[in-house]
């Protein structure tokens, strides 16, 4: 039973919808109506906030529910962290981000939509309101989340198609969708999504690219291909994962130091000059997925890649303008970064909006390009599947 009277939640939901319109992230009146008509409180009966937790009716709960914030609803232990540290494995996404993604999806009534990452079911409810629940299909890896989302959606009066399963494989069975929206971040486009996308279809998915990745907005360009530009709107999503018990995606589980014989050298590229430049950081990440900078300039800078193939580079200041570099792992990470940084400068410091992706439904045949799909500057996307 709903714990709130209708007037209370409707006023708050309408205020949230108006906030999204005022912020310029929601232009389509039909999506504004969907936000105003969808009772978010039914989807987040418990919000996890660090070690604290807010439940239905607690002071502050309702304010949080109808705020433009992402609300964590499930966590999992972080394998590499001191006991007790947890990482968010499911949440109700930030409404601003949901609004931007739903608008980019350009879904129209009559379209059949697949959502990867049901989570609380709130976005599924927005889609159901706009497109009719019978046109909405949503998958989550975690069967407990799907059960909970089913309850939330029923309480809100919607009965879309739900299933538990790994979204990498798409919707079970032979189905075609006009739109596919992922609410977990991908390193590349799962081939099954390309196969299940109807002619004229579109995929909107967050790209797993550092602290806040951009969005991929890709249209079907051939039976076996999607292509489109990278949308620079910054979104932060948890990675698509394959293990219900882990918050990490494939190959993202932190591992120990790399082994093997290291390579030693020097560099004149100041590592500090690579930091705090979002366009460059994205460009570097897209050449070395999982890139992280750590350490400090006085005590040496560690640049590590966390990914299926972990590579590391430790930089230690030598004389003025020179650093000693020790590289270990399956490839020379610092050489890759140095080369990508030089390319970035040579290409006139491209921002995300100059980048695009062409993805075939064949593992390893997915590419990033600069300015246009036939560009001379093109390189592999992510680690492939
Ligand atoms: C940010 S939450 C989704 C938010 C949701 N759309 C909502 O409105 O509440 C991301 C979800 O993606 C799910 N997920 C992660 N990897 C997945 C996979 N391989 N297949 C399906 N779902 C996955 C997680 O379990 C999590 O519930």
Coordinates of N, CA, C and O and ligand atoms in Angstrom, one line a residue, residues 89-93 98 115-123 139-141 145 165-168 183-184 237-241, ligand 1:
X89 N 26.2 -1.4 -6.3 CA 26.0 -2.3 -7.4 C 24.6 -2.1 -8.0 O 24.3 -2.7 -9.1
X90 N 23.7 -1.3 -7.4 CA 22.5 -0.9 -8.0 C 22.0 0.4 -7.4 O 22.3 0.7 -6.2
X91 N 21.3 1.2 -8.2 CA 20.8 2.5 -7.7 C 19.7 2.9 -8.6 O 19.5 2.4 -9.7
X92 N 19.0 3.9 -8.1 CA 18.1 4.7 -9.0 C 18.9 5.8 -9.5 O 19.4 6.7 -8.7
X93 N 19.1 5.9 -10.8 CA 20.0 6.9 -11.4 C 19.6 8.3 -11.2 O 18.4 8.6 -10.9
X98 N 18.9 10.5 -16.4 CA 17.9 9.6 -17.0 C 17.1 10.5 -18.1 O 16.8 10.0 -19.2
X115 N 15.5 -2.3 -22.1 CA 16.3 -1.7 -21.1 C 17.2 -2.7 -20.5 O 16.8 -3.8 -20.0
X116 N 18.5 -2.4 -20.5 CA 19.5 -3.3 -19.8 C 19.8 -2.7 -18.5 O 20.4 -1.6 -18.4
X117 N 19.5 -3.3 -17.4 CA 19.7 -2.7 -16.0 C 18.4 -2.2 -15.4 O 18.2 -1.0 -15.3
X118 N 17.5 -3.1 -15.0 CA 16.2 -2.7 -14.5 C 16.4 -2.0 -13.1 O 15.6 -1.0 -12.9
X119 N 17.3 -2.4 -12.3 CA 17.6 -1.8 -11.0 C 16.3 -1.7 -10.2 O 15.6 -2.7 -10.0
X120 N 15.9 -0.5 -9.8 CA 14.7 -0.3 -9.0 C 13.4 -0.4 -9.8 O 12.3 -0.6 -9.3
X121 N 13.5 -0.3 -11.1 CA 12.4 -0.3 -12.0 C 11.8 1.1 -12.3 O 10.9 1.3 -13.1
X122 N 12.4 2.2 -11.7 CA 11.9 3.5 -11.9 C 12.0 4.0 -13.4 O 11.0 4.5 -14.0
X123 N 13.1 3.7 -14.0 CA 13.3 4.1 -15.5 C 12.3 3.2 -16.3 O 11.8 3.7 -17.3
X139 N 15.8 -6.0 -18.4 CA 16.6 -7.1 -17.9 C 17.5 -6.7 -16.8 O 18.2 -5.6 -16.9
X140 N 17.7 -7.4 -15.8 CA 18.7 -7.2 -14.8 C 19.4 -8.5 -14.5 O 18.8 -9.5 -14.5
X141 N 20.7 -8.3 -14.2 CA 21.6 -9.5 -13.9 C 21.1 -10.2 -12.6 O 21.2 -11.4 -12.5
X145 N 16.8 -8.2 -7.7 CA 16.5 -6.9 -8.1 C 15.2 -6.9 -9.0 O 14.4 -6.0 -8.9
X165 N 18.8 -11.9 -16.1 CA 19.7 -12.5 -17.0 C 20.8 -11.5 -17.3 O 20.7 -10.3 -17.0
X166 N 21.8 -12.0 -18.0 CA 23.0 -11.2 -18.3 C 22.7 -10.4 -19.6 O 22.5 -11.0 -20.7
X167 N 22.6 -9.1 -19.5 CA 22.3 -8.2 -20.6 C 23.3 -8.3 -21.7 O 23.0 -7.9 -22.8
X168 N 24.5 -8.9 -21.5 CA 25.5 -9.0 -22.6 C 24.8 -9.9 -23.7 O 25.1 -9.7 -24.9
X183 N 21.5 1.1 -18.7 CA 21.7 1.9 -17.6 C 22.8 1.4 -16.7 O 22.9 1.6 -15.5
X184 N 23.7 0.7 -17.4 CA 25.0 0.3 -16.8 C 26.1 0.6 -17.9 O 25.7 0.5 -19.1
X237 N 28.0 5.8 -14.4 CA 27.2 4.6 -14.2 C 28.1 3.5 -13.7 O 29.3 3.4 -14.0
X238 N 27.5 2.6 -12.9 CA 28.3 1.4 -12.5 C 28.5 0.5 -13.8 O 27.7 0.6 -14.7
X239 N 29.6 -0.2 -13.8 CA 29.9 -1.0 -15.0 C 28.9 -2.2 -15.1 O 28.4 -2.7 -14.2
X240 N 28.7 -2.6 -16.4 CA 28.0 -3.8 -16.6 C 28.9 -5.0 -16.1 O 30.1 -5.0 -16.3
X241 N 28.2 -5.9 -15.3 CA 29.0 -6.9 -14.7 C 28.4 -8.3 -15.0 O 27.4 -8.3 -15.6
Ligands
LIG1 C1 22.3 2.2 -12.2 S1 21.5 0.7 -12.0 C2 20.0 0.8 -13.0 C3 19.1 1.9 -12.6 C4 17.7 1.6 -13.1 N1 17.5 1.8 -14.5 C5 16.7 2.3 -12.3 O1 16.0 3.2 -12.8 O2 16.6 2.1 -11.1 C6 22.4 -0.5 -13.0 C7 21.9 -1.8 -13.0 O3 22.5 -2.6 -14.0 C8 22.5 -3.9 -13.6 N2 23.4 -4.7 -14.4 C9 24.8 -4.7 -14.3 N3 25.3 -5.6 -15.1 C10 24.3 -6.1 -15.8 C11 24.2 -7.1 -16.8 N4 25.3 -7.7 -17.3 N5 23.0 -7.4 -17.3 C12 21.9 -6.8 -16.8 N6 21.9 -5.9 -15.8 C13 23.1 -5.5 -15.3 C14 22.8 -3.8 -12.1 O4 22.4 -5.0 -11.4 C15 22.0 -2.6 -11.7 O5 20.8 -2.9 -11.2

